[in-house]
Tab-separated table of C-alpha atoms and ligand atoms in Angstrom:
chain	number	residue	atom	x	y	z
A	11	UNK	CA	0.000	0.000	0.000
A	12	UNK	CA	1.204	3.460	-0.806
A	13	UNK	CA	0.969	5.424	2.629
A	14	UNK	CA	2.132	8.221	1.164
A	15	UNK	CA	-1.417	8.795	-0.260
A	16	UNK	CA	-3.628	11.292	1.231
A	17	UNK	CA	-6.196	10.410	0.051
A	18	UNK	CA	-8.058	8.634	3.152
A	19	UNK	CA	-11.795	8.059	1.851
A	20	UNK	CA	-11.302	5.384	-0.250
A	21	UNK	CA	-10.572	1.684	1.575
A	22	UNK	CA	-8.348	1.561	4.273
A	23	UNK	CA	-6.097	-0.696	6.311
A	24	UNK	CA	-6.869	0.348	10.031
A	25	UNK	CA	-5.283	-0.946	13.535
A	26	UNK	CA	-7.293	-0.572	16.409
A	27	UNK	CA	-5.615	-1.058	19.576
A	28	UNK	CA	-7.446	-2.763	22.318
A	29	UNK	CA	-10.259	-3.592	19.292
A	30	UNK	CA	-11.406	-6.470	21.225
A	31	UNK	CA	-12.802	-3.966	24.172
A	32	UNK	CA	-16.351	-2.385	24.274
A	33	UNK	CA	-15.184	0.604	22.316
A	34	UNK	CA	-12.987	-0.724	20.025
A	35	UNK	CA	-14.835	-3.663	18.727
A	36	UNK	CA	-17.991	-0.800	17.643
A	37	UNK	CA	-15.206	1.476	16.206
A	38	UNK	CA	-14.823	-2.330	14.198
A	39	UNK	CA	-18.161	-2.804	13.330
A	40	UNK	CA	-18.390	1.218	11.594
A	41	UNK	CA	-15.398	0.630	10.001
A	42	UNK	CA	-15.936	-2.570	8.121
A	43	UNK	CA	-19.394	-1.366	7.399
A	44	UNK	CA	-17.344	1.393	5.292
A	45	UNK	CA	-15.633	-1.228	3.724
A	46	UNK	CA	-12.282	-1.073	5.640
A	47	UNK	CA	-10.011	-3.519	6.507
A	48	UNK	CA	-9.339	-3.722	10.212
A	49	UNK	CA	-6.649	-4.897	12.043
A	50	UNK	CA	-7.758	-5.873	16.254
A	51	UNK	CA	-4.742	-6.107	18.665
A	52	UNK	CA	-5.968	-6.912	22.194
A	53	UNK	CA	-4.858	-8.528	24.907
A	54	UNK	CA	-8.442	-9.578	26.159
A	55	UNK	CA	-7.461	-8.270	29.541
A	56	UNK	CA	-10.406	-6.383	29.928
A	57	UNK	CA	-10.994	-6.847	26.452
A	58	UNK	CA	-13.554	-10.055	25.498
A	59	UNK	CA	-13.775	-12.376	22.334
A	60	UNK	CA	-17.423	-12.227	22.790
A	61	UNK	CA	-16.986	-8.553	21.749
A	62	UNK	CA	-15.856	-9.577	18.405
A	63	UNK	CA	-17.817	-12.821	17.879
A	64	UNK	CA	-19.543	-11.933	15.524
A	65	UNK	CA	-16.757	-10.604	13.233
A	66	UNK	CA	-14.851	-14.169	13.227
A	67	UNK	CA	-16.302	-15.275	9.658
A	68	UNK	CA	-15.522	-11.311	7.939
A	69	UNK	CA	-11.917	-11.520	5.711
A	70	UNK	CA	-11.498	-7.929	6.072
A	71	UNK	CA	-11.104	-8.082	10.105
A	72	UNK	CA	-8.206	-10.195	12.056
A	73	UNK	CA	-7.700	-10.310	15.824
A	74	UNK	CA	-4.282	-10.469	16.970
A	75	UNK	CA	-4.144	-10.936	20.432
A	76	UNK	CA	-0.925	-9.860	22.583
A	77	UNK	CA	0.827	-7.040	24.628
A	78	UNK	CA	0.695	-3.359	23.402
A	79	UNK	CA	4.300	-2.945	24.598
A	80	UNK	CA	5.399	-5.709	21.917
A	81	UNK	CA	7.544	-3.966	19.353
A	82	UNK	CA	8.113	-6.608	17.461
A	83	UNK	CA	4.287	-7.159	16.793
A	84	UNK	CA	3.012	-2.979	16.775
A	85	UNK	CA	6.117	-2.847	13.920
A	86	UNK	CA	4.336	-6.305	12.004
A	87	UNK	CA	0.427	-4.849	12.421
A	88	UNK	CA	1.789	-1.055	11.896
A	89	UNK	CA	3.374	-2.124	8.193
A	90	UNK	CA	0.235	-3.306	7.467
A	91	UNK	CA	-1.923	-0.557	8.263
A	92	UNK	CA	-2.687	2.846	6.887
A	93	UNK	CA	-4.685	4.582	10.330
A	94	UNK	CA	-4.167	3.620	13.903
A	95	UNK	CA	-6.710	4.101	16.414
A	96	UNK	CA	-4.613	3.403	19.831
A	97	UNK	CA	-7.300	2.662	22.664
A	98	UNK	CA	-5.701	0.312	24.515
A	99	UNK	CA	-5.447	1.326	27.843
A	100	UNK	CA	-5.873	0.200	31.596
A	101	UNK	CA	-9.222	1.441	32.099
A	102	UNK	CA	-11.637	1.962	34.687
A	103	UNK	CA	-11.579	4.041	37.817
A	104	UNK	CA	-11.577	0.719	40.247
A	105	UNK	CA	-8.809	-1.335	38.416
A	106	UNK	CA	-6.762	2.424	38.396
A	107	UNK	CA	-6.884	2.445	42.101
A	108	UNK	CA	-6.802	-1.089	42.709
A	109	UNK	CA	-3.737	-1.545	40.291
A	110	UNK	CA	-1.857	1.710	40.036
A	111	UNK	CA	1.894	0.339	38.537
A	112	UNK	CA	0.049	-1.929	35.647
A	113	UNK	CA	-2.470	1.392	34.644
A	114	UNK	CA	0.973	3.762	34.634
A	115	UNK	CA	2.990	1.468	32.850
A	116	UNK	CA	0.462	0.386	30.068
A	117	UNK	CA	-0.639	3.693	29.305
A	118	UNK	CA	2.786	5.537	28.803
A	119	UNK	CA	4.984	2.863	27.851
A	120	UNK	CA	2.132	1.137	25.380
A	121	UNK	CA	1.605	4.604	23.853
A	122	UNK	CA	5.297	5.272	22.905
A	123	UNK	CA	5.492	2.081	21.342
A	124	UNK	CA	2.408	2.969	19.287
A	125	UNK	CA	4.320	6.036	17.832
A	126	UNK	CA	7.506	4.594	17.537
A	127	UNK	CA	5.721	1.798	15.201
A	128	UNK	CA	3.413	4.717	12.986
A	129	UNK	CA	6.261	6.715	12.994
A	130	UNK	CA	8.473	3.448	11.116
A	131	UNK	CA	5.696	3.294	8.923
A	132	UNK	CA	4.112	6.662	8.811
A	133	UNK	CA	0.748	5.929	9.808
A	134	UNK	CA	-1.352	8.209	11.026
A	135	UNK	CA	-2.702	7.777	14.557
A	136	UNK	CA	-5.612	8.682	16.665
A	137	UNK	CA	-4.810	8.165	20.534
A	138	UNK	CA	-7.703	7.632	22.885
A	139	UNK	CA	-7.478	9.746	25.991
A	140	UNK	CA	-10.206	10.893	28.810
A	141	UNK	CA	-11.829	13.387	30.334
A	142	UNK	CA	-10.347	12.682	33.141
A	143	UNK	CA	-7.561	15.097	32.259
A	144	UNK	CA	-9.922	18.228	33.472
A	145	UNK	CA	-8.946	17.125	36.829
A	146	UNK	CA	-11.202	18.246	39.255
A	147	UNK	CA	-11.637	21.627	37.493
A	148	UNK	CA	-14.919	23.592	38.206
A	149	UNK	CA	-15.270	25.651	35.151
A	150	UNK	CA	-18.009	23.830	33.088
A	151	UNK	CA	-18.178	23.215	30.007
A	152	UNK	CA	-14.428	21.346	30.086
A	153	UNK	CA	-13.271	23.065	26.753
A	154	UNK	CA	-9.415	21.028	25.090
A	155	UNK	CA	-7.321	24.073	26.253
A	156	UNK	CA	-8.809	25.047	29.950
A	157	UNK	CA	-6.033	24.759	33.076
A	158	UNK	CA	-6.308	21.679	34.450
A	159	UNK	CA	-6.161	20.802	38.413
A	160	UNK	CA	-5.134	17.423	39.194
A	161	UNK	CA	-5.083	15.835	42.933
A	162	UNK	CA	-1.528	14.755	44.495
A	163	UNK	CA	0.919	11.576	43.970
A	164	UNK	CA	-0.795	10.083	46.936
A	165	UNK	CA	-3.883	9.609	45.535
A	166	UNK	CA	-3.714	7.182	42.824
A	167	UNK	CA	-6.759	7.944	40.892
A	168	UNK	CA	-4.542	10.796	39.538
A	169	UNK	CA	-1.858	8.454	37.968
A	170	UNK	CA	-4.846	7.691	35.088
A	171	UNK	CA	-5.183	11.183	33.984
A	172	UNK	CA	-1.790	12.345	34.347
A	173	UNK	CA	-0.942	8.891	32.181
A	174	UNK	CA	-3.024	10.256	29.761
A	175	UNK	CA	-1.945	13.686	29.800
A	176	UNK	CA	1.934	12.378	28.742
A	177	UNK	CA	0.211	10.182	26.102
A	178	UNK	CA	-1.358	13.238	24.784
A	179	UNK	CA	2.397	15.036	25.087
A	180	UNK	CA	3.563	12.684	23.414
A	181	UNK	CA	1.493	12.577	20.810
A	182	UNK	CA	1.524	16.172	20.012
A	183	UNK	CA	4.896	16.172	20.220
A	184	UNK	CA	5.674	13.706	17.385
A	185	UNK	CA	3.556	15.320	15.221
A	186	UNK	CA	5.577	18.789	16.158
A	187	UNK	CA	8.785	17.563	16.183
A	188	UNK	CA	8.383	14.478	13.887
A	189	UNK	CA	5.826	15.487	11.510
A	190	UNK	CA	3.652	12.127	12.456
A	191	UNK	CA	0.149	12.924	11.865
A	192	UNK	CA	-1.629	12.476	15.015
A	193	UNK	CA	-4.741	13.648	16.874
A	194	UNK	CA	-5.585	13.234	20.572
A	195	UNK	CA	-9.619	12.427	21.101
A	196	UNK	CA	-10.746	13.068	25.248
A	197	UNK	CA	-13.208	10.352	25.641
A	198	UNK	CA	-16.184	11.353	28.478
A	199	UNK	CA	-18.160	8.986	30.223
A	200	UNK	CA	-19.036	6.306	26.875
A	201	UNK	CA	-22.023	4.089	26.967
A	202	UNK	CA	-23.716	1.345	25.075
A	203	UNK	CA	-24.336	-2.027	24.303
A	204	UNK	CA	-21.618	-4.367	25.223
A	205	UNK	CA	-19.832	-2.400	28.526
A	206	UNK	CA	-19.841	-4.308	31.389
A	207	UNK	CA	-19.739	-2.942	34.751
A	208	UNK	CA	-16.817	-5.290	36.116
A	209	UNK	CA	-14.535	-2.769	36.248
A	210	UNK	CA	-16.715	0.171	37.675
A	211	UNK	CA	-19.006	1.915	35.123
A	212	UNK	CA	-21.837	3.127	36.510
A	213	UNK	CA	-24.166	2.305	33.906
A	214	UNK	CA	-24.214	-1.350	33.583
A	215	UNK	CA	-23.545	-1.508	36.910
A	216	UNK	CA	-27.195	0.249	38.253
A	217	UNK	CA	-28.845	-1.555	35.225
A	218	UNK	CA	-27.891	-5.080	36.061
A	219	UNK	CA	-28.461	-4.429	39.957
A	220	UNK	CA	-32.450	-2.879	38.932
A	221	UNK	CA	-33.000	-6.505	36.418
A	222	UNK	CA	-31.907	-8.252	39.408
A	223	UNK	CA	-34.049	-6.447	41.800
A	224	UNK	CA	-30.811	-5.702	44.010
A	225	UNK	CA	-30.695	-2.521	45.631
A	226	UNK	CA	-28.844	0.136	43.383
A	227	UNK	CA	-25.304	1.102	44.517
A	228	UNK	CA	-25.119	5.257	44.791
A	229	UNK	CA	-21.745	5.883	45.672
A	230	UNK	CA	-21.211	9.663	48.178
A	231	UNK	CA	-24.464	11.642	48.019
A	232	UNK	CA	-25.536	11.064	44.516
A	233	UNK	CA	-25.195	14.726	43.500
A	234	UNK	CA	-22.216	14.228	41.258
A	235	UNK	CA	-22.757	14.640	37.493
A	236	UNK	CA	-22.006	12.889	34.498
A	237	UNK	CA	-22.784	13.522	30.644
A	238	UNK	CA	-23.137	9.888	29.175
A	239	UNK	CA	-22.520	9.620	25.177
A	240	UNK	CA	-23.879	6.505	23.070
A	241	UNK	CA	-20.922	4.468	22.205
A	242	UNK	CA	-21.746	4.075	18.426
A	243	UNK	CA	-21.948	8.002	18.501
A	244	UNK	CA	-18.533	7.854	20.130
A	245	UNK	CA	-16.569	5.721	17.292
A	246	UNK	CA	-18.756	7.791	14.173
A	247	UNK	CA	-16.821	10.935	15.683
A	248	UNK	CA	-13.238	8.724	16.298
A	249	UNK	CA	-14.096	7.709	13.064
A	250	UNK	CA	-14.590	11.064	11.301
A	251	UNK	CA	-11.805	12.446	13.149
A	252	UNK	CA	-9.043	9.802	11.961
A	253	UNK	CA	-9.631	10.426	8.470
A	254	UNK	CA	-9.998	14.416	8.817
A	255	UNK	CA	-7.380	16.356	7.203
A	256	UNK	CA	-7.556	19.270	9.564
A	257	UNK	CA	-7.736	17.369	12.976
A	258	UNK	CA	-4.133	16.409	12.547
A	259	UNK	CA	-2.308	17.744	15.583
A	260	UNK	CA	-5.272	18.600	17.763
A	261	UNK	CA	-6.791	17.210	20.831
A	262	UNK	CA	-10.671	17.283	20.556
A	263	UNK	CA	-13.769	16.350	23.569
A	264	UNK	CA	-15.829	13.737	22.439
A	265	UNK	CA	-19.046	13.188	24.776
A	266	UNK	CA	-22.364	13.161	25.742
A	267	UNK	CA	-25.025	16.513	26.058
A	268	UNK	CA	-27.923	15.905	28.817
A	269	UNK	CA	-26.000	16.431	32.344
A	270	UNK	CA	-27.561	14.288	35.010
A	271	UNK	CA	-26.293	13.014	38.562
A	272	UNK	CA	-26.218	9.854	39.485
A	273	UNK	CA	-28.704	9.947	41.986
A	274	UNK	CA	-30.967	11.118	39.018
A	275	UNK	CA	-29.720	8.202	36.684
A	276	UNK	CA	-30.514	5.867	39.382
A	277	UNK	CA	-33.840	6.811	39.323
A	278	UNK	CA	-34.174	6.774	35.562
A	279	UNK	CA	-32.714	3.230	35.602
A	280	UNK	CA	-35.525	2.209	37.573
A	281	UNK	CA	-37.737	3.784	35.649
A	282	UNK	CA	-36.977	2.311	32.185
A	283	UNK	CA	-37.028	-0.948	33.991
A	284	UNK	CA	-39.717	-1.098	35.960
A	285	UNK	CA	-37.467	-2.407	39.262
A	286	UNK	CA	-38.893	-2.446	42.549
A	287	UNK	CA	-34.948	-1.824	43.724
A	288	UNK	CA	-34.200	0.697	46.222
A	289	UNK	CA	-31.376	3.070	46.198
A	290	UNK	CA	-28.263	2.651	48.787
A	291	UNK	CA	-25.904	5.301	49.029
A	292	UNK	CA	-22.723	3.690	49.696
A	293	UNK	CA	-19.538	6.282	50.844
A	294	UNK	CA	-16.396	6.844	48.323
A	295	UNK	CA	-13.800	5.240	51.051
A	296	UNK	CA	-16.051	2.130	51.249
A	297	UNK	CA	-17.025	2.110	47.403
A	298	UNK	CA	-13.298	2.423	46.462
A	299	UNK	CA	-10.200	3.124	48.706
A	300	UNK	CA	-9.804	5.879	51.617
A	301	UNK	CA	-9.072	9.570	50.813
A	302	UNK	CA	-10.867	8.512	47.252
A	303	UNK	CA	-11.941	12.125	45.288
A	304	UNK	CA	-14.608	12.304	42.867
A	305	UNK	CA	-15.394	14.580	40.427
A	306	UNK	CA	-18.290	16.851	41.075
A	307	UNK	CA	-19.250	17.623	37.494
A	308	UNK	CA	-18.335	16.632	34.343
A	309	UNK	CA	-19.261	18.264	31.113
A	310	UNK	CA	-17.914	18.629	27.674
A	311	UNK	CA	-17.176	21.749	25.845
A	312	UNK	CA	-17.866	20.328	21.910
A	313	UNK	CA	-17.110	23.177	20.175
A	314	UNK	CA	-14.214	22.241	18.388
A	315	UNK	CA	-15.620	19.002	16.950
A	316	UNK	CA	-19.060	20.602	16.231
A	317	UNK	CA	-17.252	23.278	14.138
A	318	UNK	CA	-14.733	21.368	12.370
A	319	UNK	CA	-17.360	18.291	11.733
A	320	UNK	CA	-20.771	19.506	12.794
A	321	UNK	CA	-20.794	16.524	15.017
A	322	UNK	CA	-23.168	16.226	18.107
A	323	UNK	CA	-24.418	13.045	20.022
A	324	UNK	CA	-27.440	11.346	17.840
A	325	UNK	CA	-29.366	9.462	20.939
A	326	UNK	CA	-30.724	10.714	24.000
A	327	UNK	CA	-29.695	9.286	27.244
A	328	UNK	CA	-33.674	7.875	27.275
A	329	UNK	CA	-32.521	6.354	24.046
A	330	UNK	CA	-29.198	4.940	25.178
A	331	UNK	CA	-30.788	3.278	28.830
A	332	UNK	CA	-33.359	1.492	26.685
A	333	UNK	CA	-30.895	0.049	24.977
A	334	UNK	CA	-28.350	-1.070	27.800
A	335	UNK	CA	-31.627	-2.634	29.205
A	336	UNK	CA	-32.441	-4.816	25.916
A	337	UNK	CA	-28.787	-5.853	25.794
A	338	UNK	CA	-28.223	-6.636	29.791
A	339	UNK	CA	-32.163	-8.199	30.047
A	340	UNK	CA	-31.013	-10.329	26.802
A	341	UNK	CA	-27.588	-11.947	28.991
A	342	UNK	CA	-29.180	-12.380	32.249
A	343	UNK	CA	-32.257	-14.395	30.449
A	344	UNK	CA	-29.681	-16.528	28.506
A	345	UNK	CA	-27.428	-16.947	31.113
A	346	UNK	CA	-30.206	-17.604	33.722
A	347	UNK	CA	-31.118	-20.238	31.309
A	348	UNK	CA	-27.532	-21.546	31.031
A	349	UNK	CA	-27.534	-22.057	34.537
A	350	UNK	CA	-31.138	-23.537	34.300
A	351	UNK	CA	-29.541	-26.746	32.026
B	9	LIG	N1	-20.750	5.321	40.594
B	9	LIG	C1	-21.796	5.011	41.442
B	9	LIG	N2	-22.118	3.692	41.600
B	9	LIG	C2	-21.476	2.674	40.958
B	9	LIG	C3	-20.408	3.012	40.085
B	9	LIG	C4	-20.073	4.339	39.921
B	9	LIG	O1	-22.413	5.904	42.045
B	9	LIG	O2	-21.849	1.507	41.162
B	9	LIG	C5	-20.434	6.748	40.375
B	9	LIG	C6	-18.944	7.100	40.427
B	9	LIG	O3	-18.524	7.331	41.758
B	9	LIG	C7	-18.914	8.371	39.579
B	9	LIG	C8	-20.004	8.109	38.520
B	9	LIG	O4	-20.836	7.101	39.061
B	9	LIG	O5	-19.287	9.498	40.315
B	9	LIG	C9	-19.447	7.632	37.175
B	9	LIG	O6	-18.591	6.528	37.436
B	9	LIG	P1	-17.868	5.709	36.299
B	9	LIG	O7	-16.901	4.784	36.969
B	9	LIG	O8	-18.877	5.123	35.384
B	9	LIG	O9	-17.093	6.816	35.455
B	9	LIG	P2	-16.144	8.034	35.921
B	9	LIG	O10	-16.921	9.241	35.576
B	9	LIG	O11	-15.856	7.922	37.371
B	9	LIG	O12	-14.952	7.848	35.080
C-alpha cells in the first residue's frame, strides 16, 4: 500500500488497539461497514472475544491478540496498516486504584510504542485519551485548552489522567517535532451495548443491579454529574476524526449533552425498567479506597468538533438506557437459562 497517499476516503487498512474492548470492537463494526479492513490487537485483559464474535467469519477483520508494549508485533500490524486508532489502555476508575503500577505502565509505555511503530511506517494515529484530564476543574463546560487541576501523587486515581496527559504530550509532540500525523480524542463517560460494569461503570452496573431487583449502589451523596454519550456516537466521531485532514495535531472532547447526577440516573434506571430496587448510598472510602476524590461535574465543551465536523451526540440518554436494558435483560435471560440446564 502506498501510505504516502492522502487520500483517506477510499478503503483503508486500520489498527485498532485494544479492538477487542467495548469501544474498540464498535469502532470495528463502523469501520468494516465502510468497507475497511481492520486490524484488532488486544490482549483480552479487559478486552472479550465475545466482543468480536460476531466478526470471526468477515476476511477484512483479524484479531491479533498480545501485549501493546510488543515492538516486534506494533512494527508487524503497523506495516500493514494505513490509520491507527490506539485505545488500549488500563481502564476503569476501580482497576486504576486497585492496580496503580500496571495502569501507569500500560498507558505511557504502550503509547510510545504505538508512535515509535506509525512513525516506522508513517501511519497516522488517533490516541484515545479521557476526560479525566480536566482534573477536578470547576469551570463547566471542560473546553481542550482550559487549566487543568489534578489531585496529588498520593492519591492514585490521579496516575490515570496524568498517564493520559503524557500520552497526549507525546502525541503532540511527534507530530511537532516528527511530523507524524496524530490527533488526541478526550473520551467522556461512553455508553452502550456491550460495557460491562466489572470494572466500575456506573451504567451497567445500576442496570444489572435494577433486572436483578438488588438494591442500586449510589456511591457519596448522589449529587455528582455525568454527561453519558452513546458508544456508536462515540466511534462515528473517532471515526470522522481519523480520516480528517484538519484534525491532525489537535486534541478534541468527544461526549455526551444531557447532564444528570447519578442519583438522578438511578432513578431513571428504575424507571426504564420497571425495578422495585431501592437506592443505597454507599460512601467513596467504602465504594473504592480511603481519601478517594470524585469529580463533582463533568461536562464537555464540543465546540471544536461541532465546528470542524458539525458533530453532536445522535441518541438521548432515554434512548441509550433502553438500549443497555435490551442488551443486559437479553444476557441475564440466557445466562439464567444456562444455569437452568
Ligand atoms: N458510581 C456510582 N455507583 C457505581 C459506580 C459508579 O455511584 O456503582 C459513580 C462514580 O462514583 C462516579 C459516577 O458514578 O461518580 C461515574 O462513574 P464511572 O466509573 O462510570 O465513570 P467516571 O466518571 O468515574 O470515570
Amino acid at each position: 500500500m502506498n501510505k504516502a497517499t492522502n487520500d483517506l476516503s477510499s478503503p483503508l487498512a486500520w489498527l485498532i488497539t485494544g479492538g477487542a474492548g467495548f469501544i474498540g470492537s464498535h469502532l470495528a463494526d463502523r469501520l468494516l461497514a465502510a468497507g475497511h479492513t481492520v486490524l484488532a490487537l488486544d490482549d483480552l485483559s479487559t478486552g472479550r472475544l465475545e466482543n468480536v464474535a460476531h466478526l470471526a467469519d468477515d476476511d477484512r477483520f483479524e484479531l491479533h491478540r498480545g501485549d501493546i508494549r510488543d515492538n516486534s508485533l506494533l512494527d508487524e500490524l503497523a506495516q500493514r496498516s494505513r490509520i491507527i486508532v490506539h485505545l488500549a489502555a488500563a481502564v476503569g476508575v476501580q482497576l486504576i486504584v486497585e492496580a496503580p503500577v500496571k495502569t501507569i505502565e500500560t498507558n505511557v509505555l504502550g503509547t510510545q510504542v504505538v508512535l515509535e511503530a506509525a512513525l516506522r511506517h508513517r501511519c497516522r494515529v488517533l490516541v484515545a485519551s479521557s476526560s479525566e484530564v480536566y482534573g477536578k476543574g470547576t469551570k463547566i463546560p471542560f473546553a481542550e485548552d482550559d487549566d487543568v487541576l489534578l489531585g496529588p501523587t498520593s492519591r492514585n486515581r490521579w496516575a490515570y489522567a496524568v498517564s493520559k496527559m503524557v500520552d497526549e504530550f507525546l502525541a503532540l509532540a511527534y507530530h511537532r517535532e516528527r511530523e507524524l500525523e496524530t490527533i488526541c480524542v478526550r473520551l467522556f463517560n461512553t455508553v452502550g451495548p456491550r460495557q460491562t460494569g466489572r470494572y466500575g461503570m456506573v451504567v451497567p452496573r445500576l442496570m444489572s443491579q435494577a433486572l436483578r431487583g438488588e438494591p442500586l449502589t449510589v456511591y457519596g451523596d448522589g449529587n455528582q454529574s455525568r454527561c453519558f454519550c452513546d458508544v456508536r456516537d462515540v466511534t462515528d466521531a473517532i471515526a470522522r476524526l481519523a480520516t480528517h485532514s484538519r484534525s491532525t495535531g489537535q486534541v478534541f472532547n468527544i461526549g455526551g449533552t444531557e447532564e444528570i447526577s447519578i442519583r438522578d440516573l438511578a432513578a431513571r434506571v428504575l424507571q426504564v425498567t420497571g425495578s422495585q430496587s431501592g437506592v443505597q448510598l454507599i460512601p467513596y472510602d467504602e465504594a473504592y479506597a480511603p481519601g478517594f476524590e470524585d469529580m463533582q461535574r463533568r461536562v464537555p465543551d464540543l465546540r471544536r468538533i461541532e465546528s470542524l465536523l458539525g458533530w453532536r451526540p445522535s441518541r438521548t440518554l432515554d434512548q441509550i438506557l433502553s438500549g443497555v436494558r435490551d442488551g443486559l435483560a437479553a444476557a441475564v435471560v440466557s445466562s439464567d437459562a444456562s444455569q437452568a440446564h
